[in-house]
PDB file of C-alpha atoms in Angstrom:
ATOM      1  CA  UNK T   8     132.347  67.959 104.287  1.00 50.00           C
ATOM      2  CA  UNK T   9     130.230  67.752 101.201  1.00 49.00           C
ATOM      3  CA  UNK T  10     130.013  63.843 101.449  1.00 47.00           C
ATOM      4  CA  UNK T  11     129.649  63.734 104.946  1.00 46.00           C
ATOM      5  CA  UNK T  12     126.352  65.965 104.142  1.00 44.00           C
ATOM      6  CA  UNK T  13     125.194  63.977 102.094  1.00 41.00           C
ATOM      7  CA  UNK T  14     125.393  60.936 104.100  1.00 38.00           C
ATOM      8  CA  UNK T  15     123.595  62.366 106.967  1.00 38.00           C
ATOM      9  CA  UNK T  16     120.502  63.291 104.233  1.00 36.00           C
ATOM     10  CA  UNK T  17     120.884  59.656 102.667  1.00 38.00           C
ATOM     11  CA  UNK T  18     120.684  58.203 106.249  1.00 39.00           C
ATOM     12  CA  UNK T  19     117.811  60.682 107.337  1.00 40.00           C
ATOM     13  CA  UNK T  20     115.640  59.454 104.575  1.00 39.00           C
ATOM     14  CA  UNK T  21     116.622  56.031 104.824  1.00 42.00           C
ATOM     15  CA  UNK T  22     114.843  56.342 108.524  1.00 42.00           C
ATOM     16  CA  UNK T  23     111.502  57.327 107.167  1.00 41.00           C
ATOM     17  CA  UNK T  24     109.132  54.301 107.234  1.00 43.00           C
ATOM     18  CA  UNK T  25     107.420  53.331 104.338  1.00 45.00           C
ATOM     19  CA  UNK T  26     103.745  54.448 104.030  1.00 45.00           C
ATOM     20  CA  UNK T  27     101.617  50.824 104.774  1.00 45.00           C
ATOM     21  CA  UNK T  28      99.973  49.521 101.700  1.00 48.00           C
ATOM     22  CA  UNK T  29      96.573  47.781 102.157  1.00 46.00           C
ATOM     23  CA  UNK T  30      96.461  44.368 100.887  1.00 45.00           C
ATOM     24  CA  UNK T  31      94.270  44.097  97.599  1.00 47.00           C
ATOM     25  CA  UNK T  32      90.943  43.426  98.228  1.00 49.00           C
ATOM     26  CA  UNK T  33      88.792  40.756  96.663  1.00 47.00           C
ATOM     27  CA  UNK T  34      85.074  41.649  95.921  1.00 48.00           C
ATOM     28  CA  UNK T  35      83.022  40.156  98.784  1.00 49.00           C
ATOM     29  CA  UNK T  36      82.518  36.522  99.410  1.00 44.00           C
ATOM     30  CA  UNK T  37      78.872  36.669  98.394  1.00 44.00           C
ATOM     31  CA  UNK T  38      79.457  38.749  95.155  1.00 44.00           C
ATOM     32  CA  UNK T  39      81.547  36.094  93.807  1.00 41.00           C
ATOM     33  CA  UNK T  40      79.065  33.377  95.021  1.00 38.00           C
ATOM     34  CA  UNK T  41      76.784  34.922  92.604  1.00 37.00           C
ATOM     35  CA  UNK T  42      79.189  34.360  89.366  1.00 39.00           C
ATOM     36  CA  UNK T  43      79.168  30.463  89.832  1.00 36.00           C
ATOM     37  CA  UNK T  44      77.487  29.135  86.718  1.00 43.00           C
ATOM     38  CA  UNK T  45      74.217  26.845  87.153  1.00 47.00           C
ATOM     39  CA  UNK T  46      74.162  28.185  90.470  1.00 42.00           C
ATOM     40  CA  UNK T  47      70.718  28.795  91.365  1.00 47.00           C
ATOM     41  CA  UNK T  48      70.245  32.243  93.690  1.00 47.00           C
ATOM     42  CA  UNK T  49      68.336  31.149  96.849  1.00 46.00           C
ATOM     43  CA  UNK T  50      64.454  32.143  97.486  1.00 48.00           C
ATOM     44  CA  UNK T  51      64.377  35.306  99.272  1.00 46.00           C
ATOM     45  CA  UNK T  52      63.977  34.773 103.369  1.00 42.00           C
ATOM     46  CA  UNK T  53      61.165  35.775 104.679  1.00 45.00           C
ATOM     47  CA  UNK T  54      60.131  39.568 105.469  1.00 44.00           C
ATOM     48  CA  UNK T  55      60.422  39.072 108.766  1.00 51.00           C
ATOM     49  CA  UNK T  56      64.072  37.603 108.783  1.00 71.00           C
ATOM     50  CA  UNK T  57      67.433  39.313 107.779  1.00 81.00           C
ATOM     51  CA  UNK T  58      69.787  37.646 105.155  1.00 94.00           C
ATOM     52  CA  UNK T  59      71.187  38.155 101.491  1.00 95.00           C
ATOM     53  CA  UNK T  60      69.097  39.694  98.931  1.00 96.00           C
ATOM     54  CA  UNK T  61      69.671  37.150  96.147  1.00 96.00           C
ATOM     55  CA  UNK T  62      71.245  38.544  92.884  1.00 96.00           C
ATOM     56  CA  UNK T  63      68.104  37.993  90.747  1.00 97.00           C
ATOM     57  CA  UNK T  64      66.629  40.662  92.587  1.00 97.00           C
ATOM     58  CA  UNK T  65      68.996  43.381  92.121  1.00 98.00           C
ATOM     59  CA  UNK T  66      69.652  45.398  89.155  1.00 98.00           C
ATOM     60  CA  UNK T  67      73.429  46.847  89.485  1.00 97.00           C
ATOM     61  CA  UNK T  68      74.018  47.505  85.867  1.00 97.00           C
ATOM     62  CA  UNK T  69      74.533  51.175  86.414  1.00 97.00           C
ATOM     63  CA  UNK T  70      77.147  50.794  88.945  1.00 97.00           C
ATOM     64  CA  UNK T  71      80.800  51.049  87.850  1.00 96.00           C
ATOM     65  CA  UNK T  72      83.107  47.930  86.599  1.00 95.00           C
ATOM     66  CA  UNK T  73      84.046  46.244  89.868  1.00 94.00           C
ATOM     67  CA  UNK T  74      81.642  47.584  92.298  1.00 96.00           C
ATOM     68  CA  UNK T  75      81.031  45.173  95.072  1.00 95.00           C
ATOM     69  CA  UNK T  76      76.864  43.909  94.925  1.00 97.00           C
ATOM     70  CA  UNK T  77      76.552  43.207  98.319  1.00 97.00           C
ATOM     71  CA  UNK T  78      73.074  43.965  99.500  1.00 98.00           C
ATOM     72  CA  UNK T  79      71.804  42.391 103.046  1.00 97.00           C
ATOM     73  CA  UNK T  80      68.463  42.789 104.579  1.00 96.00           C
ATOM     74  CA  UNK T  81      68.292  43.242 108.116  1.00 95.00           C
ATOM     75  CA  UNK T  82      65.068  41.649 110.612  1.00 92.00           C
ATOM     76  CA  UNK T  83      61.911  43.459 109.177  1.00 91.00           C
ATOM     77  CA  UNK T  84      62.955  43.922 105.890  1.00 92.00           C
ATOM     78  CA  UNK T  85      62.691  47.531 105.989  1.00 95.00           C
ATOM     79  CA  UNK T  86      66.259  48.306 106.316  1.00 97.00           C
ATOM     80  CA  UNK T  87      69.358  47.168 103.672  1.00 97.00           C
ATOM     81  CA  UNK T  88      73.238  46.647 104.167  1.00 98.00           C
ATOM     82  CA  UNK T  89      75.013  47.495 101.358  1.00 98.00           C
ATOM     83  CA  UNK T  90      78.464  47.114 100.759  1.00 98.00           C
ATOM     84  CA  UNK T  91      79.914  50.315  99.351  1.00 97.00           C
ATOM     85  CA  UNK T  92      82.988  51.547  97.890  1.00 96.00           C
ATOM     86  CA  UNK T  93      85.326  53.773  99.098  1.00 95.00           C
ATOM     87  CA  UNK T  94      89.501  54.989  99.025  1.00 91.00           C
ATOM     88  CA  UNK T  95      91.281  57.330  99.406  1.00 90.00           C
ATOM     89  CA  UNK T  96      89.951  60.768 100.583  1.00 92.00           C
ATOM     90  CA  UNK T  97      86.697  59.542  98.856  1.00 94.00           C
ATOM     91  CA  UNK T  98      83.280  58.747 101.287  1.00 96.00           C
ATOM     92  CA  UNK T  99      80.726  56.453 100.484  1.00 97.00           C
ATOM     93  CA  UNK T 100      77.438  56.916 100.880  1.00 98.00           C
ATOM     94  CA  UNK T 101      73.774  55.507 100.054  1.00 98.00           C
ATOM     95  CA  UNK T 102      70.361  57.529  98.748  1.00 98.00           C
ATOM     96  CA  UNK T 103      67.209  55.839  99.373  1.00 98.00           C
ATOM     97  CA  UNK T 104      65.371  57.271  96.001  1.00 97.00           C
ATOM     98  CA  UNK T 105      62.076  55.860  94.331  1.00 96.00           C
ATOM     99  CA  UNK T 106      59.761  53.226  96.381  1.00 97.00           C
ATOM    100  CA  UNK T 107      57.622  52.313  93.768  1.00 94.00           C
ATOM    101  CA  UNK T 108      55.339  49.028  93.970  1.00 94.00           C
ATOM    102  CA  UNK T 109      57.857  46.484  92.250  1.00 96.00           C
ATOM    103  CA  UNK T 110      60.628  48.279  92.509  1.00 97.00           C
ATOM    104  CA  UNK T 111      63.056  50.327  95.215  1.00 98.00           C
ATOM    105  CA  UNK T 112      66.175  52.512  94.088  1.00 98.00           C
ATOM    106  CA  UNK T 113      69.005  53.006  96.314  1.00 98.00           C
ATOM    107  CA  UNK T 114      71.906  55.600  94.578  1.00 98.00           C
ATOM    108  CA  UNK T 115      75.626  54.527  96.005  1.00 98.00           C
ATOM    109  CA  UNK T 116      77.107  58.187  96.516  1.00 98.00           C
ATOM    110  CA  UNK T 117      80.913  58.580  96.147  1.00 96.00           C
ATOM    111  CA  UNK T 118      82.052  62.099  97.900  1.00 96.00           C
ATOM    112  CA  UNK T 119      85.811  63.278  96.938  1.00 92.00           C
ATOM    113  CA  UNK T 120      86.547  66.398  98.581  1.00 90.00           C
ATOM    114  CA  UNK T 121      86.972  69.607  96.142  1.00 88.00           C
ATOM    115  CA  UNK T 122      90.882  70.229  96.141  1.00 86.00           C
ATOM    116  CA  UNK T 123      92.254  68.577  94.050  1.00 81.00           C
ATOM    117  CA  UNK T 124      95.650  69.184  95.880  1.00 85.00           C
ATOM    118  CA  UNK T 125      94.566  67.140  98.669  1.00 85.00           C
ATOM    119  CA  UNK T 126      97.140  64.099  99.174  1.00 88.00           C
ATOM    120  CA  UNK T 127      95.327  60.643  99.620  1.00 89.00           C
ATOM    121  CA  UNK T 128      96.119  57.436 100.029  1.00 89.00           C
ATOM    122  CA  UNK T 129      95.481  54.827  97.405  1.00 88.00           C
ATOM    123  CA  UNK T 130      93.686  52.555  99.785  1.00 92.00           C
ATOM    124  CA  UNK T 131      90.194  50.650  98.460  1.00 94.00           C
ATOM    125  CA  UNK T 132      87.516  50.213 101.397  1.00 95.00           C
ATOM    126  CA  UNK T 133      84.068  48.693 101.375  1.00 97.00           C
ATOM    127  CA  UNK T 134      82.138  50.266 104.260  1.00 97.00           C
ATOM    128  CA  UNK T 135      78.878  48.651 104.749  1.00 98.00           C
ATOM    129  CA  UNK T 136      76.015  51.419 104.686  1.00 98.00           C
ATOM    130  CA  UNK T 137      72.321  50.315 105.552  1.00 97.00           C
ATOM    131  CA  UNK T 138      69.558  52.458 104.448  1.00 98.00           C
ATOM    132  CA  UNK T 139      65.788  52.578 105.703  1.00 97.00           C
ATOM    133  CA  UNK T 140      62.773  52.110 103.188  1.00 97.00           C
ATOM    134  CA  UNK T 141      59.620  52.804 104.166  1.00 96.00           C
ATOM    135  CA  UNK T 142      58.052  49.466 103.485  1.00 96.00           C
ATOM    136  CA  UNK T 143      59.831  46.404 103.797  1.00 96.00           C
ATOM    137  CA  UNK T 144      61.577  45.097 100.371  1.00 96.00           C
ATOM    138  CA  UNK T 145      59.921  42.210 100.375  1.00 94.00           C
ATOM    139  CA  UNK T 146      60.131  40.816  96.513  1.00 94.00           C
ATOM    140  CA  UNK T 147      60.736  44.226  95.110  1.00 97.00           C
ATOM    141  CA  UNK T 148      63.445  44.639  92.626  1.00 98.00           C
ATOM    142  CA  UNK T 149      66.134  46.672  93.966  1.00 98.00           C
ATOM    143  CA  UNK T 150      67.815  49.140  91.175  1.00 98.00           C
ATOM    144  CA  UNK T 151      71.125  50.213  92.274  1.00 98.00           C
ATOM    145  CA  UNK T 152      72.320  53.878  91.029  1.00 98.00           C
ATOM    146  CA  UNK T 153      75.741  55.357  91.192  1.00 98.00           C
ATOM    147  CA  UNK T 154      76.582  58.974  91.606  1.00 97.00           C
ATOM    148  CA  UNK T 155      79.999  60.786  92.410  1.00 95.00           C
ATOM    149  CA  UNK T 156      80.114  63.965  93.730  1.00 95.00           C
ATOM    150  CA  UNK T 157      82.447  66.432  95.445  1.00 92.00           C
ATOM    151  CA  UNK T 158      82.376  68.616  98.567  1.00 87.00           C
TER     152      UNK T 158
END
């Protein structure tokens, strides 16, 4: 009876399915675009068009190893796409902070909830958040922060 127990519990979890594992991720197409050397960024479109913000004009240096710099700038150049990073139980975020003359700061917010009992996958997302300035970037440096915080 004892065996026949335990092949019933064997079988049982031999039914469960597997929890899905994402794929790794590479770092955005345009992030790695950037790392080509002799490549040349291209000029920054015009204020009145969307497109890349060219890696000259960003300052990510205080962002984490591996954060995606992905930054977008949509028709008007008053509002930014930037790629975030997320997983888990973690939320990504964006802080539109100092709009100074020659320079804009945007701080990437990473939200983890408070218990720390809380089960979560190990998956790695990169949301794309846009954020609103109140003049158009135009050829402004943009500093990119990073903050982490829980809820």
């Amino acid at each position: 009876m004892g065996a026949g127990a335990a092949l019933v519990f064997a079988t049982a979890c031999g039914e469960q399915p597997a929890a899905p594992q994402a794929p790794a991720e590479s770092p955005p197409a345009s992030q790695e675009l950037t790392k080509v050397p002799g490549r040349k960024p291209a000029e920054p479109p015009a204020q009145d068009q969307g497109g890349s913000v060219p890696a000259a004009q960003i300052d990510s240096g205080a962002l984490p190893r591996g954060y995606p710099v992905d930054v977008s700038r949509g028709k008007g150049g008053n509002t930014l796409t930037i790629v975030g990073q997320e997983g888990g139980c973690s939320q990504a975020s964006a802080e539109v902070g100092e709009q100074r003359g020659d320079r804009v700061t945007v701080t990437m917010v990473e939200t983890k909830p408070a218990d720390k009992n809380t089960m979560c996958t190990m998956d790695m997302r990169y949301p794309p958040i846009t954020v609103r300035l109140d003049d158009p970037l135009g050829d402004r440096l943009l500093v990119l922060k990073y903050a982490q915080r829980t809820e």
